PDB file of C-alpha atoms (C1' of nucleotides) in Angstrom:
ATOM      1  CA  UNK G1270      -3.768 -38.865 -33.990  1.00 83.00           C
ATOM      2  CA  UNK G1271      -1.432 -38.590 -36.604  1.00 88.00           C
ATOM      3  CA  UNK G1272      -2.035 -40.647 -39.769  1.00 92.00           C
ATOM      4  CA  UNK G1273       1.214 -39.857 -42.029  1.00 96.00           C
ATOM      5  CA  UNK G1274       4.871 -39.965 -41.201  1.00 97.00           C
ATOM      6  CA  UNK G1275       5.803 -36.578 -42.723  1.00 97.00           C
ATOM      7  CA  UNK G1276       9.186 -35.033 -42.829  1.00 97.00           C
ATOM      8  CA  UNK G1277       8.393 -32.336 -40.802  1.00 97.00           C
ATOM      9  CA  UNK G1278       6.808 -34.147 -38.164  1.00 97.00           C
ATOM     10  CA  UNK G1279       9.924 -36.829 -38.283  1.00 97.00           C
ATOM     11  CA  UNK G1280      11.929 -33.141 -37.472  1.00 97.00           C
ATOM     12  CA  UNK G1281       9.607 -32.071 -34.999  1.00 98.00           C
ATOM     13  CA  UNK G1282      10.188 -35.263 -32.878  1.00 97.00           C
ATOM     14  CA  UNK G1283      13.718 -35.683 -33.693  1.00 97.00           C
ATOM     15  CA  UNK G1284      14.387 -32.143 -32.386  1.00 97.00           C
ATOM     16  CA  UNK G1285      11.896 -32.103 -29.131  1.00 97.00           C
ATOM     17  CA  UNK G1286      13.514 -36.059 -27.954  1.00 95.00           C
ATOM     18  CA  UNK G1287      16.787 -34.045 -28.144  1.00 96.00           C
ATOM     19  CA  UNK G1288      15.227 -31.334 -25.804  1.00 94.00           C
ATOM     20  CA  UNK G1289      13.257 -33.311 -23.410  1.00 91.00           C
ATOM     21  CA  UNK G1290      11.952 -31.450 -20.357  1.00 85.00           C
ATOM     22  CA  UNK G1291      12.530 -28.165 -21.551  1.00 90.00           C
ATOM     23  CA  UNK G1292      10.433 -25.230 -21.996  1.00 92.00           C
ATOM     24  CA  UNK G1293      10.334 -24.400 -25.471  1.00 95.00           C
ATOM     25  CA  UNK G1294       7.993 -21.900 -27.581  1.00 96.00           C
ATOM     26  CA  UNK G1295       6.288 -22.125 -30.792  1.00 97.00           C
ATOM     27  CA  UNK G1296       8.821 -19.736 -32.433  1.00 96.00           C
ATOM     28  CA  UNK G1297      11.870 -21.065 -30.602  1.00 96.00           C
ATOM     29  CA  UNK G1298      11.043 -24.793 -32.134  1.00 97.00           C
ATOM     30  CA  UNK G1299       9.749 -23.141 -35.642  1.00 97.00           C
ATOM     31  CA  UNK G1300      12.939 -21.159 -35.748  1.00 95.00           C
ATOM     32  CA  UNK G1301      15.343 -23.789 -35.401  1.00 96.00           C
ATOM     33  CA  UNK G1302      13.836 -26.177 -37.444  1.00 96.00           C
ATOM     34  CA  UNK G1303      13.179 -23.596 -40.644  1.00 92.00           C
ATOM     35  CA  UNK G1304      16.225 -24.921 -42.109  1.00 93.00           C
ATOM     36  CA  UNK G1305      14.103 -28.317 -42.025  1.00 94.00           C
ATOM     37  CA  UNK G1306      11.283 -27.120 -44.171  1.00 93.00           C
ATOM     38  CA  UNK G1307       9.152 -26.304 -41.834  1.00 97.00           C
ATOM     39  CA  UNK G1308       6.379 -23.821 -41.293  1.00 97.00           C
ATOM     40  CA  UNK G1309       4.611 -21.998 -38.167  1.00 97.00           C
ATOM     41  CA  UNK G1310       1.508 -23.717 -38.643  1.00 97.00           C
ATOM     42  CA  UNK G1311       2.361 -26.815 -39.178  1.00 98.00           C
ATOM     43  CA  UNK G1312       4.608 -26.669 -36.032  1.00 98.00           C
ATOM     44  CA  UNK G1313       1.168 -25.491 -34.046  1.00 98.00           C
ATOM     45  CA  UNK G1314      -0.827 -28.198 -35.254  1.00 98.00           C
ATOM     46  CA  UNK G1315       1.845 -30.915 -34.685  1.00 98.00           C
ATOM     47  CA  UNK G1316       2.046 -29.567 -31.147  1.00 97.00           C
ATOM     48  CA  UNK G1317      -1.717 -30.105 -30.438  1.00 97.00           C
ATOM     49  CA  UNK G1318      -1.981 -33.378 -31.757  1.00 96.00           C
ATOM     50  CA  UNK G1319       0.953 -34.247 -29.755  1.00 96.00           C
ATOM     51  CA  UNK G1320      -0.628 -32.638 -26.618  1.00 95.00           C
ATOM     52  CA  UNK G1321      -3.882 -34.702 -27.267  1.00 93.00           C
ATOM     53  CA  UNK G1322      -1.839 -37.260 -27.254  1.00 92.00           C
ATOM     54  CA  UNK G1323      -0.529 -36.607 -24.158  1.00 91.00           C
ATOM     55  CA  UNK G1324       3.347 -36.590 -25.429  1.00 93.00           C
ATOM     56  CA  UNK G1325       3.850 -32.824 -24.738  1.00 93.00           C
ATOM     57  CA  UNK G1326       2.519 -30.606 -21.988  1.00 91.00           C
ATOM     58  CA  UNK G1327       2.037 -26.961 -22.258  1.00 93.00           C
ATOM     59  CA  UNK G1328       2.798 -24.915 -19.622  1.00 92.00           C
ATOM     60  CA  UNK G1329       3.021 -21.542 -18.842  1.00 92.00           C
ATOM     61  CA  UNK G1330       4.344 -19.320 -16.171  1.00 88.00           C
ATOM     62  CA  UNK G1331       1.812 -17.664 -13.640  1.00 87.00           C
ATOM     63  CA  UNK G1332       0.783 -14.246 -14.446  1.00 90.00           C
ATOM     64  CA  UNK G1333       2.640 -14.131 -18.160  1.00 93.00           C
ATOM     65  CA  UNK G1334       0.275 -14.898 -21.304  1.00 94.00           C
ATOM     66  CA  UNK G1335       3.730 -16.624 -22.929  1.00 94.00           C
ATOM     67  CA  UNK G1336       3.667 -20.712 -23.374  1.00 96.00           C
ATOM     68  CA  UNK G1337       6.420 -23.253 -23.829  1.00 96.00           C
ATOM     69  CA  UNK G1338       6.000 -27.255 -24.613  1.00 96.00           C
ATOM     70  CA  UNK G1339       7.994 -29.951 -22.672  1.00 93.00           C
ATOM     71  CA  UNK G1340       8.213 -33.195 -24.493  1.00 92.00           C
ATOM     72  CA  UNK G1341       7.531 -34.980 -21.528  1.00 86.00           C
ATOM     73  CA  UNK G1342       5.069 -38.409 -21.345  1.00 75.00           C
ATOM     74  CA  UNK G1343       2.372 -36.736 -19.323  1.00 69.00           C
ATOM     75  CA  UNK G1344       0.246 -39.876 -18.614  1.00 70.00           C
ATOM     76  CA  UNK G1345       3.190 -41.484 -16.748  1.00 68.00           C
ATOM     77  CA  UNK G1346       3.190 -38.776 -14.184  1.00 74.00           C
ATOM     78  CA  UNK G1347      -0.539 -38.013 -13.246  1.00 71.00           C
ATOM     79  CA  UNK G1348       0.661 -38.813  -9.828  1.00 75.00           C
ATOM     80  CA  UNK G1349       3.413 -37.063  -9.378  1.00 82.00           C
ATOM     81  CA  UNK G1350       4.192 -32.934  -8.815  1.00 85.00           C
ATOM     82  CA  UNK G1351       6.039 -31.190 -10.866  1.00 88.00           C
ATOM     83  CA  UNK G1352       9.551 -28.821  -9.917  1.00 88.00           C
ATOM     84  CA  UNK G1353       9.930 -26.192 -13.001  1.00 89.00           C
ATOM     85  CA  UNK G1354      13.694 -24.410 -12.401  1.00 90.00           C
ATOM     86  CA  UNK G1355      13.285 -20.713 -12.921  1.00 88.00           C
ATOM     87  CA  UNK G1356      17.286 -20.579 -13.877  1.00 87.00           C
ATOM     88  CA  UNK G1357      17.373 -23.739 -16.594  1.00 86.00           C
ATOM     89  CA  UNK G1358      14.112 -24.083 -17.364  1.00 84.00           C
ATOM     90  CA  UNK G1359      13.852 -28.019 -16.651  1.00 86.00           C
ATOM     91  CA  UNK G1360      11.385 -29.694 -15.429  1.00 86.00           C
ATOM     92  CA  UNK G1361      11.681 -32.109 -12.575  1.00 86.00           C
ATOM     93  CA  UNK G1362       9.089 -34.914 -11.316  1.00 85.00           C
ATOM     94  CA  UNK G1363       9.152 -35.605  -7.494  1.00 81.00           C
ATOM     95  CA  UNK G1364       8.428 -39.601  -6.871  1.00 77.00           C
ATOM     96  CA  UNK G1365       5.108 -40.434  -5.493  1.00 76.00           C
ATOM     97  CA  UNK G1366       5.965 -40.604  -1.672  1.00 80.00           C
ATOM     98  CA  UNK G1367       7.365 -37.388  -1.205  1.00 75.00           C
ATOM     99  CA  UNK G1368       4.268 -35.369  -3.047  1.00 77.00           C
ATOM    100  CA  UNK G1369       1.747 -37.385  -1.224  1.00 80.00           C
ATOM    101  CA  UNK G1370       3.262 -36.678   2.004  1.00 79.00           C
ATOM    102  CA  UNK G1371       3.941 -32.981   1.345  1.00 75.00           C
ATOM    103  CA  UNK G1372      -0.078 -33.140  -0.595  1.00 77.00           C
ATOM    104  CA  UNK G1373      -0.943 -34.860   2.905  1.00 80.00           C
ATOM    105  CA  UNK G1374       0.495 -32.233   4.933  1.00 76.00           C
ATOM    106  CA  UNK G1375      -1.195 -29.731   3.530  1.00 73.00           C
ATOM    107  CA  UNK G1376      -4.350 -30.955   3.436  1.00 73.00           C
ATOM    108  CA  UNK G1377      -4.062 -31.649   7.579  1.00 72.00           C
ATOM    109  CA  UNK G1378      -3.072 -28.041   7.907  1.00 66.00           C
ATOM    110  CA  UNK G1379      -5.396 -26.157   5.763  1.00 64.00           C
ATOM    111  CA  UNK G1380      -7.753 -28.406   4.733  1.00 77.00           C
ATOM    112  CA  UNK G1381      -7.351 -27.580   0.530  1.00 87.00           C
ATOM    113  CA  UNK G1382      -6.720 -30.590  -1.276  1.00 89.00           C
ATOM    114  CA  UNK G1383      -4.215 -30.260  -3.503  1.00 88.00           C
ATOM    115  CA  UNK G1384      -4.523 -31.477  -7.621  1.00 87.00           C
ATOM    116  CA  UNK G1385      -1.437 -32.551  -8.247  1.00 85.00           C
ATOM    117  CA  UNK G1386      -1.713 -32.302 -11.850  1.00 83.00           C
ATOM    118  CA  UNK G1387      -2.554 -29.119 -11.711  1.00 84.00           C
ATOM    119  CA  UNK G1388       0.352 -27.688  -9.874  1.00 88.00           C
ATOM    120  CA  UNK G1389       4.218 -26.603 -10.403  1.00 89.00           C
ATOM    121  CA  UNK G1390       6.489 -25.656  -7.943  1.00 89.00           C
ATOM    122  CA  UNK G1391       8.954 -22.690  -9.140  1.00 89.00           C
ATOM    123  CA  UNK G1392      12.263 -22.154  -7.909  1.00 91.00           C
ATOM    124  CA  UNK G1393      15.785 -23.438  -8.212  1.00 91.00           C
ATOM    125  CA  UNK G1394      17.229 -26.870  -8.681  1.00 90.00           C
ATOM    126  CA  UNK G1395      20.280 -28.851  -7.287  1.00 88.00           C
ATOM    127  CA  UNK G1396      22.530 -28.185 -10.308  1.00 89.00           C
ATOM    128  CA  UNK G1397      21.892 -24.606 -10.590  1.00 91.00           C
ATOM    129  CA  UNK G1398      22.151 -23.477  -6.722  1.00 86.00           C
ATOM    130  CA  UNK G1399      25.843 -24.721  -7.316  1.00 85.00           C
ATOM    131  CA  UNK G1400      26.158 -22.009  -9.403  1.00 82.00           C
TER     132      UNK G1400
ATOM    133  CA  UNK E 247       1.565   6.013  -9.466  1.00 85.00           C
ATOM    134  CA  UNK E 248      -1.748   7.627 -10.663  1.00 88.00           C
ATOM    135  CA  UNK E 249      -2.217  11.507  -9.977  1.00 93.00           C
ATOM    136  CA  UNK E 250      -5.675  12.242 -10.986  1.00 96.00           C
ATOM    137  CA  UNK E 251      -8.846  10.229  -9.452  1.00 97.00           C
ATOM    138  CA  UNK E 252     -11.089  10.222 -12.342  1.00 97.00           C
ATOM    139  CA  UNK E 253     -14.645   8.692 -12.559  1.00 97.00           C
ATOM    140  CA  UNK E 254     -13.336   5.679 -14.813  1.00 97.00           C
ATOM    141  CA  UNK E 255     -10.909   4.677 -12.096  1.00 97.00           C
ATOM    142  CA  UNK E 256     -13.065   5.285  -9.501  1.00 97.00           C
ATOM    143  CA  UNK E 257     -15.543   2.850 -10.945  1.00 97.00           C
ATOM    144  CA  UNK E 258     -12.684   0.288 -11.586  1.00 98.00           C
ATOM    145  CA  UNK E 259     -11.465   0.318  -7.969  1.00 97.00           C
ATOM    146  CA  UNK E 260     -14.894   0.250  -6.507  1.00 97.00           C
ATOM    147  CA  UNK E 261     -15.449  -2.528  -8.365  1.00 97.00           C
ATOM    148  CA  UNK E 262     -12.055  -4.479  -7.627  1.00 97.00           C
ATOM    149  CA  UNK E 263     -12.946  -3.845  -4.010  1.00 96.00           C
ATOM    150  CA  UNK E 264     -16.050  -5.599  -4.414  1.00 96.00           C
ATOM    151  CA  UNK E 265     -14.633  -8.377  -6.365  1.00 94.00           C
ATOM    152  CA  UNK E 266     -11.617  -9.031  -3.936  1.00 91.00           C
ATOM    153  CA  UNK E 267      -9.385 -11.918  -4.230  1.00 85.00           C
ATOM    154  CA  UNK E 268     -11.760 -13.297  -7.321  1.00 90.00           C
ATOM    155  CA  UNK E 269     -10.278 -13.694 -10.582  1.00 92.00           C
ATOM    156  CA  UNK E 270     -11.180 -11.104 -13.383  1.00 95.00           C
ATOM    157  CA  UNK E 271     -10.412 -10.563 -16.886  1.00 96.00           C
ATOM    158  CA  UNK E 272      -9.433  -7.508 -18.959  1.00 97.00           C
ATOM    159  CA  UNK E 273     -12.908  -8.147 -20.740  1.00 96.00           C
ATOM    160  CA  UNK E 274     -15.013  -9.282 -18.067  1.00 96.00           C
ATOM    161  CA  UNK E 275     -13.801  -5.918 -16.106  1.00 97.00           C
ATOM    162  CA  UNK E 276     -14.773  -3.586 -19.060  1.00 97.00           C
ATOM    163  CA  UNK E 277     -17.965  -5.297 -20.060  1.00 96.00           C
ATOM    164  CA  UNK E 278     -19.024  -4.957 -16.637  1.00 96.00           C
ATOM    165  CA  UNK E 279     -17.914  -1.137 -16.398  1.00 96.00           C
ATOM    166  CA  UNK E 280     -19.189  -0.385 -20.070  1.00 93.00           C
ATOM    167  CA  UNK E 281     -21.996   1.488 -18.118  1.00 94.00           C
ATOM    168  CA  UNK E 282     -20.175   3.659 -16.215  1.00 95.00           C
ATOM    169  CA  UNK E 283     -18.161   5.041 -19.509  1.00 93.00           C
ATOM    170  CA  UNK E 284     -14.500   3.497 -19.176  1.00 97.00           C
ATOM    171  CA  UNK E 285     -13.073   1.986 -22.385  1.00 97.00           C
ATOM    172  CA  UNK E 286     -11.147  -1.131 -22.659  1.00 97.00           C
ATOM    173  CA  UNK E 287      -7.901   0.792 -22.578  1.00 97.00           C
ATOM    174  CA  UNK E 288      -8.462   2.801 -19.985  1.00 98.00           C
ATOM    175  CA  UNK E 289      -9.403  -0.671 -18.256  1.00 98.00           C
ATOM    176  CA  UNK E 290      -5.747  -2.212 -19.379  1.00 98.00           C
ATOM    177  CA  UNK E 291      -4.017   0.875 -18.408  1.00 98.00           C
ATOM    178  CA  UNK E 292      -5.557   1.102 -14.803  1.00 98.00           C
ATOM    179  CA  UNK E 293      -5.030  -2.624 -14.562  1.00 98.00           C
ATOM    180  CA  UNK E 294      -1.016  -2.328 -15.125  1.00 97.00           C
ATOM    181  CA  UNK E 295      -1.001   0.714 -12.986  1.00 97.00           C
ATOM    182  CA  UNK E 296      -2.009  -0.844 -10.220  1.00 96.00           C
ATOM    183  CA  UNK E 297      -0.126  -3.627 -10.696  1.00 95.00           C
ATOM    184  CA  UNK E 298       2.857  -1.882 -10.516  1.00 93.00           C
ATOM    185  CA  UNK E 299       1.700  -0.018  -7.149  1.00 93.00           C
ATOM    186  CA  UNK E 300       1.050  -3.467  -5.676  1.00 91.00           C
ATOM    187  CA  UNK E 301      -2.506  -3.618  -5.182  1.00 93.00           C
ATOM    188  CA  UNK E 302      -3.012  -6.359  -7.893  1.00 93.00           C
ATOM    189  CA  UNK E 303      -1.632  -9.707  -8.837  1.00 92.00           C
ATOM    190  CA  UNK E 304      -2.005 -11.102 -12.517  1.00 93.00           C
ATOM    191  CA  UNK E 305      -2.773 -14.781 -12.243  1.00 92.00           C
ATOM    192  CA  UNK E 306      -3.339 -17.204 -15.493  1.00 92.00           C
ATOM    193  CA  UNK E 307      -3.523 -21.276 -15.027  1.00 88.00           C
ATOM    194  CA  UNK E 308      -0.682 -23.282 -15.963  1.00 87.00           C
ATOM    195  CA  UNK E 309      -0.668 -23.882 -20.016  1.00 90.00           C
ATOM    196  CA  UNK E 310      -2.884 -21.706 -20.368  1.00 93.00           C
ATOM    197  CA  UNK E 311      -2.927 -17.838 -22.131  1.00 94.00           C
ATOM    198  CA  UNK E 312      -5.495 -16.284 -20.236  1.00 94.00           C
ATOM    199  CA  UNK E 313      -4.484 -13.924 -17.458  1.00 96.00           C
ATOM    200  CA  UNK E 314      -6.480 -12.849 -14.608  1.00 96.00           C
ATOM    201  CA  UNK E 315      -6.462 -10.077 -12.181  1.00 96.00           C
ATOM    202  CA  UNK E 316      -7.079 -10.137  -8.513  1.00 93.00           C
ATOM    203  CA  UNK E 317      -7.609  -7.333  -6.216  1.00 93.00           C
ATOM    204  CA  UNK E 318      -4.892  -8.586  -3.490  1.00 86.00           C
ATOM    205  CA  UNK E 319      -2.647  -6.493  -1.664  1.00 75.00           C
ATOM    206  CA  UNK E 320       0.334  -8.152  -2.647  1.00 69.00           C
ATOM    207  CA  UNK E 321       3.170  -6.328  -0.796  1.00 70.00           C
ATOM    208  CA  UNK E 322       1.448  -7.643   2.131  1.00 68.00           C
ATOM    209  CA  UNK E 323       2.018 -11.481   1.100  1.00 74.00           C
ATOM    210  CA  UNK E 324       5.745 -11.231  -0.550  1.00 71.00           C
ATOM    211  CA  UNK E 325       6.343 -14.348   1.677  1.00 75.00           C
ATOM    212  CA  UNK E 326       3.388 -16.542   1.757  1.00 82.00           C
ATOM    213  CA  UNK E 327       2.666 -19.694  -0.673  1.00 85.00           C
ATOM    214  CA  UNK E 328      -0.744 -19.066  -2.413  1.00 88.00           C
ATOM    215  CA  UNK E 329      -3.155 -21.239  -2.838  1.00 88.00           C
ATOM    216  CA  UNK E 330      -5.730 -21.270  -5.627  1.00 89.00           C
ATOM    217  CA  UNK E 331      -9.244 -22.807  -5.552  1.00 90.00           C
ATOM    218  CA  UNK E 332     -10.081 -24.279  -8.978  1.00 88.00           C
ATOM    219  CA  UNK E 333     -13.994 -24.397  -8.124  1.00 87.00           C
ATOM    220  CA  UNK E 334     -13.993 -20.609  -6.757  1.00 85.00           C
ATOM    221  CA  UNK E 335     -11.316 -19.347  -8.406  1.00 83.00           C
ATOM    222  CA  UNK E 336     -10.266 -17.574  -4.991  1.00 85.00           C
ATOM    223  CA  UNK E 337      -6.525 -17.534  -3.625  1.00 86.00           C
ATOM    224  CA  UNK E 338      -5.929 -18.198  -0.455  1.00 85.00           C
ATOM    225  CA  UNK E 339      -3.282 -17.197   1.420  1.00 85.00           C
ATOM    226  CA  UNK E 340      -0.960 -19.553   3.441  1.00 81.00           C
ATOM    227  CA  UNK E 341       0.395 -18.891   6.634  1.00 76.00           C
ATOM    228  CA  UNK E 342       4.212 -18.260   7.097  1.00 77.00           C
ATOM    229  CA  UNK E 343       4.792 -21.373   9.623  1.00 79.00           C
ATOM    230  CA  UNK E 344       2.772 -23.522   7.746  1.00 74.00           C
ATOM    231  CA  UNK E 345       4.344 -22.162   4.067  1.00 76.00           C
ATOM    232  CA  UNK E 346       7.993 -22.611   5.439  1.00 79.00           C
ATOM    233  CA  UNK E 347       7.490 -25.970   7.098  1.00 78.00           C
ATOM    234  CA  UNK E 348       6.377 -26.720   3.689  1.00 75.00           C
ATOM    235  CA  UNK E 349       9.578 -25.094   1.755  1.00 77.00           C
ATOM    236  CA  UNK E 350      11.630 -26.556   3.985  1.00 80.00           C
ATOM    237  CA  UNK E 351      10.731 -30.231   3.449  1.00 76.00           C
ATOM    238  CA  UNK E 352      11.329 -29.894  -0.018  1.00 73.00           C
ATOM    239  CA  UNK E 353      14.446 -28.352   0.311  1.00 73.00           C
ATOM    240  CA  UNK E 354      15.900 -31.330   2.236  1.00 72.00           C
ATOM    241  CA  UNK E 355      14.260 -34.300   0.442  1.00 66.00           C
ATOM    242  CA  UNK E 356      15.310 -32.262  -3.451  1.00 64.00           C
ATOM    243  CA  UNK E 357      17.464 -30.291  -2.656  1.00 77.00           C
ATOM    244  CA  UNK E 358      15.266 -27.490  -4.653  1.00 87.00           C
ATOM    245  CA  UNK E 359      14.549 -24.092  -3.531  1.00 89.00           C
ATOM    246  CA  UNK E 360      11.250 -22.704  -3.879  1.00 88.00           C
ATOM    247  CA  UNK E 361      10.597 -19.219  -4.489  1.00 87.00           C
ATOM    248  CA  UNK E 362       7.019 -19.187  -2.751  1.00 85.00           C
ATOM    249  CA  UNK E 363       6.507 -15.740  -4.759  1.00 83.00           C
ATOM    250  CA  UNK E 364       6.255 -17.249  -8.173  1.00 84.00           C
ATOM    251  CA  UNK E 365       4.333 -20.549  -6.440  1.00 88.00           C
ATOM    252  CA  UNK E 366       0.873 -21.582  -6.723  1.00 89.00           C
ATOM    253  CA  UNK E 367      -0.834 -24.242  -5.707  1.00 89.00           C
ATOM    254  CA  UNK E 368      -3.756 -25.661  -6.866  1.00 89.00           C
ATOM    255  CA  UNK E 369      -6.617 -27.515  -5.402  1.00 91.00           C
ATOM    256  CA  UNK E 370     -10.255 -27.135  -3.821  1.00 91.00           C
ATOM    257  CA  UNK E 371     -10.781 -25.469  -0.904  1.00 90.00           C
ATOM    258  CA  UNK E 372     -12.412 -26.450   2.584  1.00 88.00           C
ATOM    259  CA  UNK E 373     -15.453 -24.517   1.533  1.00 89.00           C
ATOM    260  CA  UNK E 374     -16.530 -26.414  -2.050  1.00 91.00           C
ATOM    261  CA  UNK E 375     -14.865 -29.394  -0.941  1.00 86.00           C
ATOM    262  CA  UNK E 376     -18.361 -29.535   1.960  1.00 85.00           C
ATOM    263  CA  UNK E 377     -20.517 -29.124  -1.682  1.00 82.00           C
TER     264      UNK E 377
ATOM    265  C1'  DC A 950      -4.245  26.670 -16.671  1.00 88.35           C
ATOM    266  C1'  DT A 951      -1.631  22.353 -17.631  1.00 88.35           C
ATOM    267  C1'  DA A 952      -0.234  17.922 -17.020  1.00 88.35           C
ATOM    268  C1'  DG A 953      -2.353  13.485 -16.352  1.00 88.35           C
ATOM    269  C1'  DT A 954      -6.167  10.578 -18.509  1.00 88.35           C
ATOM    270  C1'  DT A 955      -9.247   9.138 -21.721  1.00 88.35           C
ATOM    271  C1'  DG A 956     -11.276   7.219 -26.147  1.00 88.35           C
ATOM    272  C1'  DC A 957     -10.562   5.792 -30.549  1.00 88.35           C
ATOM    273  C1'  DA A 958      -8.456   3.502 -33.984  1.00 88.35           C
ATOM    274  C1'  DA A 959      -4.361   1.522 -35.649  1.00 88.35           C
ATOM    275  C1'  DA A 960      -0.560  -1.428 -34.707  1.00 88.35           C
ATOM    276  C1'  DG A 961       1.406  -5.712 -32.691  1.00 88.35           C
ATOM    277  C1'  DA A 962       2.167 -10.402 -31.107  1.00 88.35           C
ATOM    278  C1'  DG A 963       0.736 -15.093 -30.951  1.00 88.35           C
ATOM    279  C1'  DT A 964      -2.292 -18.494 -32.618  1.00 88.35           C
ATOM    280  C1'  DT A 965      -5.877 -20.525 -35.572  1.00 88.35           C
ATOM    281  C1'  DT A 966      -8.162 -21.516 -39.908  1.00 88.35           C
ATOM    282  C1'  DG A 967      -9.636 -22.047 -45.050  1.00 88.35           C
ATOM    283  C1'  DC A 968      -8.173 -23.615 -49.147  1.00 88.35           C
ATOM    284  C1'  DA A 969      -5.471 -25.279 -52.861  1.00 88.35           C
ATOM    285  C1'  DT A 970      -1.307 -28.044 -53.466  1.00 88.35           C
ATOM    286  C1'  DG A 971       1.664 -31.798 -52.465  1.00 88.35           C
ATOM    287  C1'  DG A 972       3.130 -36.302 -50.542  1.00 88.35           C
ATOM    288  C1'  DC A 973       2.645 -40.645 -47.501  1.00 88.35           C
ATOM    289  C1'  DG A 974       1.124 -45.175 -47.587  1.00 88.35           C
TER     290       DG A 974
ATOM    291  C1'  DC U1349      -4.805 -43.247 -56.028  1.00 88.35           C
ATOM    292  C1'  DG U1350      -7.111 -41.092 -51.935  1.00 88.35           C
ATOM    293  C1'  DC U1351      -6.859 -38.892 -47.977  1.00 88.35           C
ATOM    294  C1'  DC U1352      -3.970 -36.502 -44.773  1.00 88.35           C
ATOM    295  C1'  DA U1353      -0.758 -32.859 -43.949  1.00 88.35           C
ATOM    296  C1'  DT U1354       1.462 -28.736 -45.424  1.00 88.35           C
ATOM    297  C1'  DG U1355       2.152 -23.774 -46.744  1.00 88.35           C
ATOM    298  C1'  DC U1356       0.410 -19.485 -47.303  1.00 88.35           C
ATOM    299  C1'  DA U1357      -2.231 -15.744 -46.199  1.00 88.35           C
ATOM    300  C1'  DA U1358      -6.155 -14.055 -43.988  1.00 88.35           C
ATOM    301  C1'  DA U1359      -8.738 -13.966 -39.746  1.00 88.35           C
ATOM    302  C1'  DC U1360      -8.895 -13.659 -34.740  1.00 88.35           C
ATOM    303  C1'  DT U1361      -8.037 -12.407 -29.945  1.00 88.35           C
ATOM    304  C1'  DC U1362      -5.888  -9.974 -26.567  1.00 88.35           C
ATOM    305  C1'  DT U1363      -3.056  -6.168 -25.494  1.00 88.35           C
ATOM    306  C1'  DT U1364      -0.382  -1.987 -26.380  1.00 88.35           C
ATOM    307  C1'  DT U1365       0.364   2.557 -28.370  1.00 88.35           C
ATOM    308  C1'  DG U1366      -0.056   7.306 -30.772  1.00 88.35           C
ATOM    309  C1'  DC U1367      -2.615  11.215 -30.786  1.00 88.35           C
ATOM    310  C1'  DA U1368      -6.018  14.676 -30.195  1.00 88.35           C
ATOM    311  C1'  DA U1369      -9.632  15.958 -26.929  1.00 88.35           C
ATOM    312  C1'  DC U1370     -10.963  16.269 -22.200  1.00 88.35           C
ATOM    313  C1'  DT U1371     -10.680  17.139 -17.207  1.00 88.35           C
ATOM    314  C1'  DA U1372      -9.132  16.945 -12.222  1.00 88.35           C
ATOM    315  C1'  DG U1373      -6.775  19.704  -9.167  1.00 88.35           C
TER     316       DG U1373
END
DNA sequence: CTAGTTGCAAAGAGTTTGCATGGCG
DNA sequence: CGCCATGCAAACTCTTTGCAACTAG
């Protein structure tokens, strides 16, 4: 909960809106914005306050200790699954009906009920099969 | 490809073997094996050999930094969805019918292509869903 | 015997934290 | 002006690596 408009949050926000949905680290975003006035630490602790806030979602890929942040409004889409391309890096959100009937499917089969927060589907999106 | 069977990795596969498909940290592993006169090293090093061979998967939670191992034979599963108990913290393994079925009712709705070998989904299983 | 393994300690990478300084409101 | 946020450097955690000593085959 953020008290103060500083300049290097102002950056922060600026940069992430213009790189919504993709998987960024804590040294890719403190890189780029160095020219900003910036430092590591102050990008880290921007990042968990936005996280808290539930403006930014970590996420990591299975098996690797490395973690990116996705500006992306998390409490819009506690319902929905999530699609992370393995080529671009984007992250897509699959509408309601379609994860609750695959979610529903599953749990008729197998009986494991799916959290749907909890889970990301890897693998390739529209755009980038075309390539 | 280890040569040598010594005592330390004796211990460490006896007690992967008795830990199967349960997820297990570096530390966890070598506090446990402290006894039996393996250092953490030897612990990391036996880990990422048998990683390589196959015999073990390295698992870690979405957003988070912690990595787990499991003693799975995962050449056996190259083409089966997992499916990861958050209560247990045991994977299950999903049938190839029922995992393509699955793949392929994403594919036609999103036109996205899973790669089931970097997928996992999370949930609670039949058996701690009865608790 | 001799090459693969081990233990230790040092080196790394990524992240967090304490504290004095600086700036938003 | 007062409190919050920042920068810096030190601390931390987990993992990897170099090297001499040890040991399985």
């Amino acid at each position: 909960m953020p008290k103060y408009m500083t300049k290097q949050r102002k950056a922060l926000l600026s940069f992430l809106s213009a790189h919504a949905d993709e998987e960024l680290s804590a040294r890719q975003i403190a890189q780029t914005l160095s020219g900003e006035g910036i430092s590591i630490s102050a990008v880290y602790r921007n990042l968990s306050a936005l996280e808290q806030e539930g403006k930014i979602r970590r996420v990591s890929k299975n098996g690797s200790r490395e973690v990116f942040y996705q500006y992306t409004d998390c409490t819009a889409c506690k319902n929905c699954l999530h699609l992370s391309c393995e080529k671009c890096g984007r992250t897509y959100h699959m509408n309601m009906p379609d994860a609750d009937r695959l979610v529903a499917a599953l749990a008729q089969n197998d009986e494991f009920a799916i959290d749907k927060s909890a889970t990301v589907l890897y693998g390739v999106c529209k755009e980038c099969k075309k390539q």
